[in-house]
């Protein structure tokens, strides 16, 4: 009887300990941040900081003057040091460097975002289908991405510069061309995930039950 009482008391204590741990278990990104490993916390903080800085830079680029204003005589204002009026100073043409950065960001952001979305929408479905289906078409798509990945990216960039001549509206041609060089990386990542899921037990069970692809 004493042994049974001891076992019952031990099991009740163990159950209370498990319940206490489950109640104290952190959930969510911010509530459980201090319970995560140090490396994970550094990555989360760095990612949030980069996202906030990127958002601030976009707001900075799209609000303000749409062109770089001439500050005066370029010969007198050449390479002026940073000041309260010109935070990053002036260049060899007497133009504000910060204004030039803002105007360049406004020109480059739309084609870069469009290229990023387009590459993800193109490479992700192809990687998913290539990893799940074992057909000739899937193998052909994989070989095409292998060929694209084997070509040095610097050669493709130089070729794009020679062909399109980067001037004004030609940014909408050269940036997608350069962005396509990063499509194999997205393709391989998605394909690897599809291959891992394809071998999971629940997929085999679904096939055994007669579920369609």
PDB file of N, CA and C in Angstrom, residues 140-179:
ATOM      1  N   UNK A 140      13.760  17.367 -67.869  1.00  0.00           N
ATOM      2  CA  UNK A 140      14.198  18.372 -68.831  1.00  0.00           C
ATOM      3  C   UNK A 140      14.271  19.750 -68.185  1.00  0.00           C
ATOM      4  N   UNK A 141      13.279  20.084 -67.362  1.00  0.00           N
ATOM      5  CA  UNK A 141      13.295  21.372 -66.655  1.00  0.00           C
ATOM      6  C   UNK A 141      14.500  21.447 -65.720  1.00  0.00           C
ATOM      7  N   UNK A 142      14.780  20.340 -65.034  1.00  0.00           N
ATOM      8  CA  UNK A 142      15.933  20.311 -64.136  1.00  0.00           C
ATOM      9  C   UNK A 142      17.232  20.520 -64.895  1.00  0.00           C
ATOM     10  N   UNK A 143      17.357  19.895 -66.068  1.00  0.00           N
ATOM     11  CA  UNK A 143      18.573  20.077 -66.874  1.00  0.00           C
ATOM     12  C   UNK A 143      18.717  21.520 -67.350  1.00  0.00           C
ATOM     13  N   UNK A 144      17.606  22.167 -67.696  1.00  0.00           N
ATOM     14  CA  UNK A 144      17.670  23.570 -68.128  1.00  0.00           C
ATOM     15  C   UNK A 144      18.177  24.467 -67.013  1.00  0.00           C
ATOM     16  N   UNK A 145      17.708  24.229 -65.791  1.00  0.00           N
ATOM     17  CA  UNK A 145      18.199  25.024 -64.663  1.00  0.00           C
ATOM     18  C   UNK A 145      19.653  24.686 -64.350  1.00  0.00           C
ATOM     19  N   UNK A 146      20.066  23.452 -64.579  1.00  0.00           N
ATOM     20  CA  UNK A 146      21.472  23.104 -64.393  1.00  0.00           C
ATOM     21  C   UNK A 146      22.362  23.870 -65.371  1.00  0.00           C
ATOM     22  N   UNK A 147      21.901  23.980 -66.604  1.00  0.00           N
ATOM     23  CA  UNK A 147      22.668  24.731 -67.603  1.00  0.00           C
ATOM     24  C   UNK A 147      22.741  26.207 -67.228  1.00  0.00           C
ATOM     25  N   UNK A 148      21.602  26.761 -66.793  1.00  0.00           N
ATOM     26  CA  UNK A 148      21.596  28.172 -66.395  1.00  0.00           C
ATOM     27  C   UNK A 148      22.492  28.417 -65.194  1.00  0.00           C
ATOM     28  N   UNK A 149      22.531  27.468 -64.265  1.00  0.00           N
ATOM     29  CA  UNK A 149      23.356  27.627 -63.075  1.00  0.00           C
ATOM     30  C   UNK A 149      24.835  27.427 -63.367  1.00  0.00           C
ATOM     31  N   UNK A 150      25.157  26.701 -64.444  1.00  0.00           N
ATOM     32  CA  UNK A 150      26.563  26.437 -64.770  1.00  0.00           C
ATOM     33  C   UNK A 150      27.246  27.625 -65.435  1.00  0.00           C
ATOM     34  N   UNK A 151      26.472  28.516 -66.028  1.00  0.00           N
ATOM     35  CA  UNK A 151      27.059  29.684 -66.689  1.00  0.00           C
ATOM     36  C   UNK A 151      27.467  30.699 -65.620  1.00  0.00           C
ATOM     37  N   UNK A 152      28.687  31.213 -65.646  1.00  0.00           N
ATOM     38  CA  UNK A 152      29.112  32.224 -64.657  1.00  0.00           C
ATOM     39  C   UNK A 152      28.222  33.462 -64.712  1.00  0.00           C
ATOM     40  N   UNK A 153      27.798  33.916 -63.557  1.00  0.00           N
ATOM     41  CA  UNK A 153      26.889  35.070 -63.495  1.00  0.00           C
ATOM     42  C   UNK A 153      27.547  36.334 -64.014  1.00  0.00           C
ATOM     43  N   UNK A 154      28.845  36.478 -63.815  1.00  0.00           N
ATOM     44  CA  UNK A 154      29.529  37.667 -64.317  1.00  0.00           C
ATOM     45  C   UNK A 154      29.468  37.738 -65.829  1.00  0.00           C
ATOM     46  N   UNK A 155      29.575  36.610 -66.493  1.00  0.00           N
ATOM     47  CA  UNK A 155      29.487  36.592 -67.958  1.00  0.00           C
ATOM     48  C   UNK A 155      28.102  37.030 -68.412  1.00  0.00           C
ATOM     49  N   UNK A 156      27.054  36.558 -67.720  1.00  0.00           N
ATOM     50  CA  UNK A 156      25.693  36.956 -68.085  1.00  0.00           C
ATOM     51  C   UNK A 156      25.467  38.447 -67.858  1.00  0.00           C
ATOM     52  N   UNK A 157      26.021  38.977 -66.778  1.00  0.00           N
ATOM     53  CA  UNK A 157      25.862  40.416 -66.505  1.00  0.00           C
ATOM     54  C   UNK A 157      26.558  41.241 -67.585  1.00  0.00           C
ATOM     55  N   UNK A 158      27.782  40.875 -67.939  1.00  0.00           N
ATOM     56  CA  UNK A 158      28.499  41.605 -68.998  1.00  0.00           C
ATOM     57  C   UNK A 158      27.774  41.485 -70.329  1.00  0.00           C
ATOM     58  N   UNK A 159      27.216  40.316 -70.594  1.00  0.00           N
ATOM     59  CA  UNK A 159      26.452  40.145 -71.835  1.00  0.00           C
ATOM     60  C   UNK A 159      25.212  41.027 -71.842  1.00  0.00           C
ATOM     61  N   UNK A 160      24.538  41.126 -70.709  1.00  0.00           N
ATOM     62  CA  UNK A 160      23.353  41.971 -70.636  1.00  0.00           C
ATOM     63  C   UNK A 160      23.712  43.441 -70.823  1.00  0.00           C
ATOM     64  N   UNK A 161      24.830  43.862 -70.268  1.00  0.00           N
ATOM     65  CA  UNK A 161      25.249  45.258 -70.430  1.00  0.00           C
ATOM     66  C   UNK A 161      25.557  45.569 -71.890  1.00  0.00           C
ATOM     67  N   UNK A 162      26.215  44.636 -72.560  1.00  0.00           N
ATOM     68  CA  UNK A 162      26.555  44.856 -73.968  1.00  0.00           C
ATOM     69  C   UNK A 162      25.303  44.871 -74.836  1.00  0.00           C
ATOM     70  N   UNK A 163      24.359  43.974 -74.549  1.00  0.00           N
ATOM     71  CA  UNK A 163      23.182  43.840 -75.408  1.00  0.00           C
ATOM     72  C   UNK A 163      22.199  44.978 -75.182  1.00  0.00           C
ATOM     73  N   UNK A 164      21.913  45.274 -73.926  1.00  0.00           N
ATOM     74  CA  UNK A 164      20.825  46.215 -73.633  1.00  0.00           C
ATOM     75  C   UNK A 164      21.286  47.650 -73.432  1.00  0.00           C
ATOM     76  N   UNK A 165      22.586  47.888 -73.163  1.00  0.00           N
ATOM     77  CA  UNK A 165      23.092  49.246 -72.957  1.00  0.00           C
ATOM     78  C   UNK A 165      22.261  49.955 -71.884  1.00  0.00           C
ATOM     79  N   UNK A 166      22.715  49.864 -70.663  1.00  0.00           N
ATOM     80  CA  UNK A 166      21.940  50.340 -69.522  1.00  0.00           C
ATOM     81  C   UNK A 166      21.746  51.848 -69.593  1.00  0.00           C
ATOM     82  N   UNK A 167      20.548  52.242 -70.041  1.00  0.00           N
ATOM     83  CA  UNK A 167      20.197  53.663 -70.119  1.00  0.00           C
ATOM     84  C   UNK A 167      18.704  53.803 -69.904  1.00  0.00           C
ATOM     85  N   UNK A 168      18.325  54.500 -68.859  1.00  0.00           N
ATOM     86  CA  UNK A 168      16.919  54.821 -68.639  1.00  0.00           C
ATOM     87  C   UNK A 168      16.028  53.608 -68.567  1.00  0.00           C
ATOM     88  N   UNK A 169      15.103  53.497 -69.551  1.00  0.00           N
ATOM     89  CA  UNK A 169      14.106  52.429 -69.549  1.00  0.00           C
ATOM     90  C   UNK A 169      14.715  51.058 -69.775  1.00  0.00           C
ATOM     91  N   UNK A 170      15.984  51.005 -70.176  1.00  0.00           N
ATOM     92  CA  UNK A 170      16.618  49.710 -70.374  1.00  0.00           C
ATOM     93  C   UNK A 170      16.833  48.970 -69.060  1.00  0.00           C
ATOM     94  N   UNK A 171      16.662  49.662 -67.935  1.00  0.00           N
ATOM     95  CA  UNK A 171      16.737  48.980 -66.641  1.00  0.00           C
ATOM     96  C   UNK A 171      15.684  47.891 -66.536  1.00  0.00           C
ATOM     97  N   UNK A 172      14.519  48.114 -67.157  1.00  0.00           N
ATOM     98  CA  UNK A 172      13.458  47.104 -67.113  1.00  0.00           C
ATOM     99  C   UNK A 172      13.821  45.876 -67.941  1.00  0.00           C
ATOM    100  N   UNK A 173      14.866  45.947 -68.751  1.00  0.00           N
ATOM    101  CA  UNK A 173      15.304  44.778 -69.522  1.00  0.00           C
ATOM    102  C   UNK A 173      16.494  44.089 -68.871  1.00  0.00           C
ATOM    103  N   UNK A 174      17.433  44.877 -68.382  1.00  0.00           N
ATOM    104  CA  UNK A 174      18.653  44.269 -67.870  1.00  0.00           C
ATOM    105  C   UNK A 174      18.464  43.674 -66.476  1.00  0.00           C
ATOM    106  N   UNK A 175      17.655  44.312 -65.621  1.00  0.00           N
ATOM    107  CA  UNK A 175      17.481  43.791 -64.260  1.00  0.00           C
ATOM    108  C   UNK A 175      16.764  42.447 -64.261  1.00  0.00           C
ATOM    109  N   UNK A 176      15.658  42.258 -65.019  1.00  0.00           N
ATOM    110  CA  UNK A 176      15.091  40.898 -65.089  1.00  0.00           C
ATOM    111  C   UNK A 176      16.073  39.875 -65.656  1.00  0.00           C
ATOM    112  N   UNK A 177      16.898  40.287 -66.606  1.00  0.00           N
ATOM    113  CA  UNK A 177      17.879  39.373 -67.179  1.00  0.00           C
ATOM    114  C   UNK A 177      18.873  38.918 -66.118  1.00  0.00           C
ATOM    115  N   UNK A 178      19.343  39.869 -65.292  1.00  0.00           N
ATOM    116  CA  UNK A 178      20.268  39.514 -64.217  1.00  0.00           C
ATOM    117  C   UNK A 178      19.556  38.719 -63.126  1.00  0.00           C
ATOM    118  N   UNK A 179      18.294  39.076 -62.842  1.00  0.00           N
ATOM    119  CA  UNK A 179      17.550  38.368 -61.804  1.00  0.00           C
ATOM    120  C   UNK A 179      17.314  36.913 -62.134  1.00  0.00           C
TER     121      UNK A 179
END
